[in-house]
Short mmCIF file of C-alpha atoms and ligand atoms in Angstrom, two decimals:
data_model
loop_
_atom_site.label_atom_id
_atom_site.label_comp_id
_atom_site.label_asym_id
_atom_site.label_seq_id
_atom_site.Cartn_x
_atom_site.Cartn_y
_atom_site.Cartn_z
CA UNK A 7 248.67 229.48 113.27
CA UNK A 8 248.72 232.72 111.36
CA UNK A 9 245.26 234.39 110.72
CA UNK A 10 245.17 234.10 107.10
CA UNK A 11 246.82 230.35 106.83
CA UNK A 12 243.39 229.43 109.34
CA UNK A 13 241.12 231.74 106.91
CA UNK A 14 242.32 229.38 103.99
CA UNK A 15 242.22 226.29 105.94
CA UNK A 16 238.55 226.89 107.09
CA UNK A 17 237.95 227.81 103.48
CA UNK A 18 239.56 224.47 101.85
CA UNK A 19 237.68 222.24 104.83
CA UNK A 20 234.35 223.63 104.09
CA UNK A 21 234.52 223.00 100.53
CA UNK A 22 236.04 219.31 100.91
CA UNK A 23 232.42 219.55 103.32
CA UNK A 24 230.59 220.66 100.74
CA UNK A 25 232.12 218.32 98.16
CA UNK A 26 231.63 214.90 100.45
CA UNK A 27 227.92 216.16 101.37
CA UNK A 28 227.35 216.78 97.67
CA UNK A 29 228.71 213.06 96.75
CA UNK A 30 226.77 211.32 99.43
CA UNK A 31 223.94 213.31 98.55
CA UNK A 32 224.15 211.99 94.87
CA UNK A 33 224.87 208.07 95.54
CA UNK A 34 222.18 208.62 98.20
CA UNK A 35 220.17 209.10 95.40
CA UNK A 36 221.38 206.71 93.18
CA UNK A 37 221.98 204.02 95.50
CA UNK A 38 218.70 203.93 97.27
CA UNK A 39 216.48 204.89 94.26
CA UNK A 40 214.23 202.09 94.15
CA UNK A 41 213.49 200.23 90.92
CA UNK A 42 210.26 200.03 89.82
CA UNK A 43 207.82 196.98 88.88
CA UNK A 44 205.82 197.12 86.30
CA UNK A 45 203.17 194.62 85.64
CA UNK A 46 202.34 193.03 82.06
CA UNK A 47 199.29 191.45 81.90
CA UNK A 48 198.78 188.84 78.94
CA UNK A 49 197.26 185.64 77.97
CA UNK A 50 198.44 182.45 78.12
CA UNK A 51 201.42 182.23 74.99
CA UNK A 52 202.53 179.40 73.11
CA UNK A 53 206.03 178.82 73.10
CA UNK A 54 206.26 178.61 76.92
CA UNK A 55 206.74 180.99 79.45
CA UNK A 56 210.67 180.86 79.44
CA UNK A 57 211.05 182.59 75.78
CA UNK A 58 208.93 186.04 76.57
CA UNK A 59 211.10 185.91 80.00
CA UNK A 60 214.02 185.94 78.36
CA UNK A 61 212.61 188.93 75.96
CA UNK A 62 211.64 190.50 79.42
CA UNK A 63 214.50 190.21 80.70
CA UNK A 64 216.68 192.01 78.34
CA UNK A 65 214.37 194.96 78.31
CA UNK A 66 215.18 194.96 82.15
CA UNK A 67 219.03 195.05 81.19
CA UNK A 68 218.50 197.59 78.62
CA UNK A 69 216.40 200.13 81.50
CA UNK A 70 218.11 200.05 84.78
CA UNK A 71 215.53 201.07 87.07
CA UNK A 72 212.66 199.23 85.49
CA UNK A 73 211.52 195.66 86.56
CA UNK A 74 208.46 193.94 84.87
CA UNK A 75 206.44 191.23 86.34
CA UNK A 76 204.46 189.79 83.76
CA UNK A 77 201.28 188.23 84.81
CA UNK A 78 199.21 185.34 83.03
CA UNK A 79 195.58 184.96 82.45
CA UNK A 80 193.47 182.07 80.97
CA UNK A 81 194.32 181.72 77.44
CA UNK A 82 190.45 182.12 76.55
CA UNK A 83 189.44 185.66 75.36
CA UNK A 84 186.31 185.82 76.62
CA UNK A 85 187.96 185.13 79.95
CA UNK A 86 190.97 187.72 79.42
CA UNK A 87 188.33 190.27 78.92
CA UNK A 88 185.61 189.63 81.61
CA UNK A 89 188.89 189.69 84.09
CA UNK A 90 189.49 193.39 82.32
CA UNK A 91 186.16 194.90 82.65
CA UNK A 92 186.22 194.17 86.50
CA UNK A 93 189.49 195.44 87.21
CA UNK A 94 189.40 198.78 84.43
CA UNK A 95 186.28 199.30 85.72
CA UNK A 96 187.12 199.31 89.40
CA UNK A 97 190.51 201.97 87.90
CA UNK A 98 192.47 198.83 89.19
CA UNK A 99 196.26 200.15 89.25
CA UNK A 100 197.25 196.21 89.61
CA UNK A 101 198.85 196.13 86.14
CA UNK A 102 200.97 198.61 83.48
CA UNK A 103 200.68 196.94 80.32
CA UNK A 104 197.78 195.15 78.81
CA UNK A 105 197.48 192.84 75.67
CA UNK A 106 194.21 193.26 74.32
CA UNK A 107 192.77 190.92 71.30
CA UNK A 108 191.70 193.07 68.03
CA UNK A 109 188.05 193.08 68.84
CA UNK A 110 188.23 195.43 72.44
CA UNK A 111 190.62 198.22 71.71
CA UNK A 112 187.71 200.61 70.47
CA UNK A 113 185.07 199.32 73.82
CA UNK A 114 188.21 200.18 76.07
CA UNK A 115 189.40 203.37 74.44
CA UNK A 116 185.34 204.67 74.80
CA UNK A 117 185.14 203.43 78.57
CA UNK A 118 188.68 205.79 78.78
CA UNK A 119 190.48 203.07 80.46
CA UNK A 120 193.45 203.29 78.04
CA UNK A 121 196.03 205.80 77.52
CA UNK A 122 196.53 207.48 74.29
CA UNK A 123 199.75 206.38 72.37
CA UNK A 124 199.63 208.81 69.55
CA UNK A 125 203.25 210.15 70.76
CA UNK A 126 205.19 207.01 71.30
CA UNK A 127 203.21 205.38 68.08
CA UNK A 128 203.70 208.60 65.52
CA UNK A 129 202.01 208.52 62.53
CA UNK A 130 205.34 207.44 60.11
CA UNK A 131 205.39 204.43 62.42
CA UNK A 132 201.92 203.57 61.70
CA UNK A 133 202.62 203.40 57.97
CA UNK A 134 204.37 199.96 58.51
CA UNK A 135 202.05 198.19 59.81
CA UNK A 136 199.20 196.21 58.47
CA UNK A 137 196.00 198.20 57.64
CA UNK A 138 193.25 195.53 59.80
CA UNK A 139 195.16 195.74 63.18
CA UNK A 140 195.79 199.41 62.52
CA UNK A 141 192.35 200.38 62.31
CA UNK A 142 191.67 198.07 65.66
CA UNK A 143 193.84 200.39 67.57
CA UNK A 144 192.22 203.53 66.37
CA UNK A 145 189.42 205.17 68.27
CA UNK A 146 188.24 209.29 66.63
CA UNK A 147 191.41 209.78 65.33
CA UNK A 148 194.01 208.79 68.26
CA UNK A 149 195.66 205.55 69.14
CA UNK A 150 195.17 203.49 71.83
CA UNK A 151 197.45 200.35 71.29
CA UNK A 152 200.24 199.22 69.29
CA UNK A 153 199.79 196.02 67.05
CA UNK A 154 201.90 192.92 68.31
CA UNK A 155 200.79 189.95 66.83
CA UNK A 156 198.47 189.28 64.02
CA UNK A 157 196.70 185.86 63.20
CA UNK A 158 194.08 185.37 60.54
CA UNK A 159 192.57 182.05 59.96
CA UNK A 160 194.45 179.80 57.82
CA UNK A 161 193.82 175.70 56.87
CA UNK A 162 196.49 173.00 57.97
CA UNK A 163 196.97 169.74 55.75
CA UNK A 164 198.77 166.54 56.27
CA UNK A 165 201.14 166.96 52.58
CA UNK A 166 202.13 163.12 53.36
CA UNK A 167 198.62 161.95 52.79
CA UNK A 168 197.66 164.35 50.15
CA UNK A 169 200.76 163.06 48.43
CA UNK A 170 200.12 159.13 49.40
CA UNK A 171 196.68 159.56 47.66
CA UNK A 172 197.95 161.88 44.74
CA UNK A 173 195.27 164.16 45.48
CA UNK A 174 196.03 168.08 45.02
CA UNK A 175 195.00 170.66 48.39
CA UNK A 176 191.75 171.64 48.11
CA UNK A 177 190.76 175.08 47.02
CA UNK A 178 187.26 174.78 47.85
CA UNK A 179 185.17 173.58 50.76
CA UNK A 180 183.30 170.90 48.74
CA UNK A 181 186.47 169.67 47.52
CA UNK A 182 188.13 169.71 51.04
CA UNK A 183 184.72 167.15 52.50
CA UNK A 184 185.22 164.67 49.36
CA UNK A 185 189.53 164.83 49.87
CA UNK A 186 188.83 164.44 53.61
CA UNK A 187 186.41 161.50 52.66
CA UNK A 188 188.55 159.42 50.43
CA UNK A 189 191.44 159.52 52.99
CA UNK A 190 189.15 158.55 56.00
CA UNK A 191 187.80 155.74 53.60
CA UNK A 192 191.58 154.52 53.56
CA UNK A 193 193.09 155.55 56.73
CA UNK A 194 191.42 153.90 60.15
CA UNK A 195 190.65 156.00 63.08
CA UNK A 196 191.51 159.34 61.32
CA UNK A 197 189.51 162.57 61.75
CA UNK A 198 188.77 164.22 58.35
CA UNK A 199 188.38 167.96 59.68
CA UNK A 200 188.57 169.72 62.70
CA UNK A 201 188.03 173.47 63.88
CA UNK A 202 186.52 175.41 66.64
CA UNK A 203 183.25 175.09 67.41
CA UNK A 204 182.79 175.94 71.09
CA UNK A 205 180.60 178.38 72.39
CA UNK A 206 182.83 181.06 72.51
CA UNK A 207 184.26 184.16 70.46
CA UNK A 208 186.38 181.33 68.12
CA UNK A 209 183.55 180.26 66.82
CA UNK A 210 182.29 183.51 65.59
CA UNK A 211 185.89 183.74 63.97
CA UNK A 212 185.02 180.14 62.40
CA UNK A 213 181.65 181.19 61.17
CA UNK A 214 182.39 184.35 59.44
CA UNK A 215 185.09 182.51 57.27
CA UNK A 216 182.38 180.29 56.13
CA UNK A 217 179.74 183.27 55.51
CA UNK A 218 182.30 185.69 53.60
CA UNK A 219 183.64 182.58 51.81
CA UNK A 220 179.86 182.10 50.37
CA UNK A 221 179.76 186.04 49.58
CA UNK A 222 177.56 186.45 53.05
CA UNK A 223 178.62 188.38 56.15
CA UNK A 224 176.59 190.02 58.88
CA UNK A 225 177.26 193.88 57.72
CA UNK A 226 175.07 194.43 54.39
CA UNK A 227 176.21 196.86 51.68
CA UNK A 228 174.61 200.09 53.41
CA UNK A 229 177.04 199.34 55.93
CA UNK A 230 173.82 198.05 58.26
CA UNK A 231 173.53 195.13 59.98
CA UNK A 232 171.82 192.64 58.02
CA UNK A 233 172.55 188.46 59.19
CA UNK A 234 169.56 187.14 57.71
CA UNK A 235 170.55 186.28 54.20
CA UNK A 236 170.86 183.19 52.12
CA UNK A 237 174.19 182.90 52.32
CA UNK A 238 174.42 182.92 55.66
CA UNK A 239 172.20 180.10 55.79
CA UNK A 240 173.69 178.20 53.28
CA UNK A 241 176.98 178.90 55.40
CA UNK A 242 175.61 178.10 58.84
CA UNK A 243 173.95 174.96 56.84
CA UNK A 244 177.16 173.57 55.58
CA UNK A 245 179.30 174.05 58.74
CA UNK A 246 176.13 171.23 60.72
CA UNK A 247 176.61 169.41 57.47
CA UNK A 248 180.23 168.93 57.96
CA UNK A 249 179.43 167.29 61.01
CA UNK A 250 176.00 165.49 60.69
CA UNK A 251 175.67 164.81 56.78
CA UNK A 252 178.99 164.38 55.35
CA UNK A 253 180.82 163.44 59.08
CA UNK A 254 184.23 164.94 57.96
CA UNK A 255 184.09 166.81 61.23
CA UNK A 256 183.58 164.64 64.59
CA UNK A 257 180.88 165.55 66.24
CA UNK A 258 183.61 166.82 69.48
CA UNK A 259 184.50 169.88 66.76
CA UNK A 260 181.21 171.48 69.11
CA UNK A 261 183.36 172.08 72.13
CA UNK A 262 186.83 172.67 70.39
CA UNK A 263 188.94 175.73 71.09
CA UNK A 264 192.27 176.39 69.09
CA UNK A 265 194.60 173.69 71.43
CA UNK A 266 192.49 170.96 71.56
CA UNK A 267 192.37 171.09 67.57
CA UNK A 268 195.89 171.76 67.73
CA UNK A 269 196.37 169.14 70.30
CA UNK A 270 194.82 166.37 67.78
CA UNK A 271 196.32 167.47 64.91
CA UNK A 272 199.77 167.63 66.27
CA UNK A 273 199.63 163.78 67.00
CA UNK A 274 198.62 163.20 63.36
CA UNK A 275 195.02 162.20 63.81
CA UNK A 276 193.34 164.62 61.43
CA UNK A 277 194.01 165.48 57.84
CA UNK A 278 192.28 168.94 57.45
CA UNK A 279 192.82 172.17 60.22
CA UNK A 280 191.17 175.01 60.54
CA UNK A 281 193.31 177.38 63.01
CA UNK A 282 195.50 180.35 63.84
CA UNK A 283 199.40 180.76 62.36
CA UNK A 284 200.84 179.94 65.68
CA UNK A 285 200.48 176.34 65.07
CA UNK A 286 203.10 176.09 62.64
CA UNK A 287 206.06 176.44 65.17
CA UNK A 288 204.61 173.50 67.37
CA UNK A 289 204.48 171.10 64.81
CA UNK A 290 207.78 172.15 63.35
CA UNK A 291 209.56 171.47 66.62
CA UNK A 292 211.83 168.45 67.49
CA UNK A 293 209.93 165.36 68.55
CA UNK A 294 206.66 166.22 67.01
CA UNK A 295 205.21 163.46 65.37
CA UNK A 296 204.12 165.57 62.27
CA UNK A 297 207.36 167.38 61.86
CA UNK A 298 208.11 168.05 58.07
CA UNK A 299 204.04 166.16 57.13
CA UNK A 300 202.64 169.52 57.83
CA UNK A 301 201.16 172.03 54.94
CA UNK A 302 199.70 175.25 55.85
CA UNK A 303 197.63 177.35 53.07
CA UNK A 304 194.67 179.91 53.04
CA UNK A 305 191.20 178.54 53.70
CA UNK A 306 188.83 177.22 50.97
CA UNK A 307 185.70 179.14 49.39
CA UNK A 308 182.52 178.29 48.30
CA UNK A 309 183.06 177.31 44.46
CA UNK A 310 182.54 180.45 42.39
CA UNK A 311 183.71 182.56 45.50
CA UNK A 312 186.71 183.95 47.52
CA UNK A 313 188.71 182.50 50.25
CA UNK A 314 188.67 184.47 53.57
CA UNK A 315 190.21 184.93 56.68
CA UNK A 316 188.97 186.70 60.33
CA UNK A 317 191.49 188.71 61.73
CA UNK A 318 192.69 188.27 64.80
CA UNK A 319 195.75 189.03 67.27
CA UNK A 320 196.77 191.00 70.23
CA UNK A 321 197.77 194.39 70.86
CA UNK A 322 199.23 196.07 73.61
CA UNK A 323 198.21 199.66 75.73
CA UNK A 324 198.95 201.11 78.80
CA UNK A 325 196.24 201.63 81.59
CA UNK A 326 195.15 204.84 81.99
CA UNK A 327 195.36 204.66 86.23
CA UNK A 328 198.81 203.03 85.91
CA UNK A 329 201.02 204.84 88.24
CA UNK A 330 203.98 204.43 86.24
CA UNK A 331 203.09 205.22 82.56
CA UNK A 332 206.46 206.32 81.22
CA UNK A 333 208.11 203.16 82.18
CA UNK A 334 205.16 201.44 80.39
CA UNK A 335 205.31 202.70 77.41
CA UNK A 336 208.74 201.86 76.99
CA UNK A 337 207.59 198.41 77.94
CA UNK A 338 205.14 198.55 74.78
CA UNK A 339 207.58 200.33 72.59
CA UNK A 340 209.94 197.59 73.12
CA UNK A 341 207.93 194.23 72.75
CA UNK A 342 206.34 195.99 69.54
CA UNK A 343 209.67 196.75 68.16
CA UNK A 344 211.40 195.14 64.86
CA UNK A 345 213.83 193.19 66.68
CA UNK A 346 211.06 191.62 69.36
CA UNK A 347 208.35 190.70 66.56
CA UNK A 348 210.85 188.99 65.02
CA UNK A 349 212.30 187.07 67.77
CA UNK A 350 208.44 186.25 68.77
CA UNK A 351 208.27 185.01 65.29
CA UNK A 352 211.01 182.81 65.04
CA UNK A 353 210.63 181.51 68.64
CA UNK A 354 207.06 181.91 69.68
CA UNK A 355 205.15 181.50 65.81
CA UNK A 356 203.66 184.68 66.67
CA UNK A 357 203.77 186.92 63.29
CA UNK A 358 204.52 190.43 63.05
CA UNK A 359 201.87 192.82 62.19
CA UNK A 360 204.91 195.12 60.52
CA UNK A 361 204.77 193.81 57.42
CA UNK A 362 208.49 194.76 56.71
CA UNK A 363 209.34 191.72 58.62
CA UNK A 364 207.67 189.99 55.52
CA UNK A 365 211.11 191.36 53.78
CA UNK A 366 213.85 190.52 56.45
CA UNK A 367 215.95 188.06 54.68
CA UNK A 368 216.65 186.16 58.07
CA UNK A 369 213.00 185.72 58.83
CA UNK A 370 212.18 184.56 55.23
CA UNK A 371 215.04 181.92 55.72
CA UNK A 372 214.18 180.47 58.79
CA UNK A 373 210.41 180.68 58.44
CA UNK A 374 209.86 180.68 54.08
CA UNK A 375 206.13 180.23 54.37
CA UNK A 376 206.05 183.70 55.89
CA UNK A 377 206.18 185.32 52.70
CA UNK A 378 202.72 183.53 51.76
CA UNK A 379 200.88 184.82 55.10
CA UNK A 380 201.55 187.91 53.56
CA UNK A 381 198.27 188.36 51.23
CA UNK A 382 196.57 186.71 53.65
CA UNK A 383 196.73 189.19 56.75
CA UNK A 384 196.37 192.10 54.01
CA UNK A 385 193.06 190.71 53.53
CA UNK A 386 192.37 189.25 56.46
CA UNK A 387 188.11 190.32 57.53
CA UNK A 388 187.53 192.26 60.48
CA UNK A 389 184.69 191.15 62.54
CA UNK A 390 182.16 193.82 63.33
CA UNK A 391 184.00 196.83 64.45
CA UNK A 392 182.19 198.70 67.01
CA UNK A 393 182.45 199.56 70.71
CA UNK A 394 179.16 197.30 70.99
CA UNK A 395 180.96 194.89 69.68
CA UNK A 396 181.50 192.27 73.53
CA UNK A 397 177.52 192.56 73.70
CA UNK A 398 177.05 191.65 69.50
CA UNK A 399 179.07 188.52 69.88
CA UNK A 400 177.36 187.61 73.24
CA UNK A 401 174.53 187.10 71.19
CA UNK A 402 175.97 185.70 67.96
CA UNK A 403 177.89 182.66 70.09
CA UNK A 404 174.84 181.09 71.08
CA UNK A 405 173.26 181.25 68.13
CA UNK A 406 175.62 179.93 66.01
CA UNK A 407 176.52 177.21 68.59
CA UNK A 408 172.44 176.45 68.58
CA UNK A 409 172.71 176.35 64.49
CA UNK A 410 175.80 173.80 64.27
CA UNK A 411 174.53 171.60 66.77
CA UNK A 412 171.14 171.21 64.92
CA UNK A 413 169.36 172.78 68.68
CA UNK A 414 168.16 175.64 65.74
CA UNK A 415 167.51 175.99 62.42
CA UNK A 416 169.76 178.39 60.98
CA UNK A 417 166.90 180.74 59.86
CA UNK A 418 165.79 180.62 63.56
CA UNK A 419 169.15 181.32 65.10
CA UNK A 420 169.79 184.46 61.99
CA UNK A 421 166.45 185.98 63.05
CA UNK A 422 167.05 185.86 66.53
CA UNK A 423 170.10 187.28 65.96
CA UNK A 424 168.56 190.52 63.72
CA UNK A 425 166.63 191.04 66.50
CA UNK A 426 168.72 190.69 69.72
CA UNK A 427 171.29 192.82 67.65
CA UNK A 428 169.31 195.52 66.10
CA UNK A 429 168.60 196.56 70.20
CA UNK A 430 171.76 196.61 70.51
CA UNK A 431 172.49 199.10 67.65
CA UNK A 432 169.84 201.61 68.25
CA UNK A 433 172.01 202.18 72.21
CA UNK A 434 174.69 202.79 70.18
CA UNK A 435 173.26 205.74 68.11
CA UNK A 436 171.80 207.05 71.17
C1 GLC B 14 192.92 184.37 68.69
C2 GLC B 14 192.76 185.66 67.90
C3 GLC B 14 191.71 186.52 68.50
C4 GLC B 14 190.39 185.76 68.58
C5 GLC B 14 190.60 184.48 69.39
C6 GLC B 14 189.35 183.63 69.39
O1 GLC B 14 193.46 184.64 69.93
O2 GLC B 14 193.98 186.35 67.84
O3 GLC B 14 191.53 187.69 67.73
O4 GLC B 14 189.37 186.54 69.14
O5 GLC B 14 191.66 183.74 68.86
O6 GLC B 14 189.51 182.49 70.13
#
């Protein structure tokens, strides 16, 4: 072979070489890149588990490269977060994504154990959302969560007996124990009123609806703690009444959480419900025997005072030690989205905390009561908002459980309750 015909061949071979190494090099990389797992953490969900794995699922499709594993704890809240102040404690890198209820965002942003979302949450975002869960996510100025569901509490009502007995939905909670009353006179074996009375943090939700909805609450004008007051008492008062005096409320209310009063009420033995908005889907579906019977409105006041509502609902953050915090919050971005809170609103009866969801034509069609929750999450009452605020309702539940039962008077368990919590209070201005 002539010298420069082998100079070019050498030269051609080495790039074709070159070019092959280069290519395996690159599906190398692409081929054996490993996807990653990511682990969602959340609570128990109505709806089943099938309906967030399909919503999981699609984010997988839409991010090649990311898997999620989403893990279930005990629907309970109290139980969700005892099982988070182990692991965040211990920097657990177990889990990605967390959904956190309203009440813990500020205790876990202090402790540092979440990850600031102020990028992927910016501040024209924000502006959509409703003001109560907004504020829950905001520690000194940065974000720690983004809002995706709310619930605020909200009374269920059989409309068929209402309507059988001509008698109009009662605006206020005297009205609601003589309605329940005449229809229990009538109607065999039916429970007038049921709500959650447990000792646990749904019956601090319970309570405060009562106090507020006498003109009471635990946080005084000066913006100090202040529980002792008469209309506390009167509220506490009313809510043993409902069981004991006027009997509306079986005596069983005392260890109810939201499913076993959604349980009854769903098989059309009570008239009156006090629970959260995710109810409404349940009853709505196919098969249930109080499909089409069911009436859901805002809860009654005192007479000569307003209605109102606790907020609730879950947000989700990203933990601080997670090892792949890019890929989580995409995870978060996505499940807060439009299209996903409307999907878990439609399917789940989990409602948006954007409220220009309350607009979406589709929504309003499918679900037209959505347009009344409206007013009610704008309103909707925080409880106590405070990093203290796991060790203030650890005292409260007792108390309150001790007043409805009768164990205390409610004086006794308000004064125990100034007490315990003052101590609290004066840790946190240390
Ligand atoms: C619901 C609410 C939550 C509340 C809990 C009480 O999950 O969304 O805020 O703390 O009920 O049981």
């Amino acid at each position: 072979m002539p010298h420069k015909t082998l100079r070019r061949f050498f030269a051609v071979a080495s790039m074709l070489v070159l070019a092959i190494a280069l290519f395996a090099c690159k599906a190398q990389k692409e081929g054996t890149q490993e996807a990653i797992t990511i682990v969602f953490k959340h609570g128990k969900l109505a709806g089943g588990p099938e309906a967030m794995r399909l919503i999981l699922s699609r984010f997988e499709a839409e991010n090649p490269g990311i898997k999620v594993k989403d893990e279930v704890l005990p629907a309970s809240t109290d139980e969700q977060h005892q099982f988070y102040v182990i692991n965040l404690e211990a920097r657990s890198q177990e889990f990605d994504v967390l959904s956190m209820d309203v009440i813990w965002v500020e205790e876990f942003a202090r402790a540092g154990w979440l990850r600031p979302l102020d990028e992927v949450f910016p501040p024209e975002e924000r502006r959509d959302f409703f003001h109560g869960p907004l504020s829950a996510v905001t520690y000194r100025d940065n974000v720690y969560a983004i809002p995706w569901y709310i619930d605020a509490g909200l009374l269920y009502y059989r409309k068929d007996l209402l309507e059988r007995y001509s008698l109009p939905v009662p605006r206020t909670w005297e009205e609601l124990v003589s309605t329940a009353r005449a229809i229990m006179k009538e109607e065999r074996g039916l429970y007038g009123f049921i709500w959650q009375g447990k000792q646990y943090e749904g019956l601090v939700c319970n309570v405060m609806e009562y106090m507020w909805s006498r003109g009471g609450g635990l946080i005084g004008e000066d913006g100090r703690f202040n529980a002792l007051k008469k209309e506390n008492v009167e509220a506490l008062r009313f809510m043993y009444d409902l069981i004991h005096t006027y009997r509306v409320s079986p005596p069983l209310v005392t260890t109810a959480v939201e499913e076993t009063t959604r349980h009854i009420f769903g098989s059309g033995r009570a008239i009156f419900m006090r629970n959260w908005p995710y109810a409404w889907n349940i009853f709505e579906r196919e098969g249930s025997p109080v499909k089409g019977k069911v009436g859901v409105t805002v809860l009654p006041a005192f007479s000569g005072y307003r209605s109102a509502s606790t907020l609730g609902g879950w947000q989700l953050g990203v933990n601080r030690y997670s090892k792949h915090p890019e890929a989580a919050e995409k995870l978060v971005r996505y499940l807060t989205s439009y299209r996903v809170q409307k999907e878990m609103s439609i399917k789940m009866g989990y409602r948006p905390p954007r409220r220009s969801l309350y607009r979406d034509e589709e929504l309003r069609k499918v679900q037209p009561f959505i347009v009344r929750l409206y007013d009610v999450f704008e309103h909707a009452r925080p409880r106590p908002e405070s990093p203290f605020y796991m060790m203030i309702t650890q005292v409260l539940q007792p108390e309150f459980s001790a007043a409805i039962t009768g164990l205390k008077s409610p004086e006794e368990a308000l004064r125990s309750i100034q007490r315990q919590v003052e101590h609290i209070l004066t840790m946190e201005e240390r």
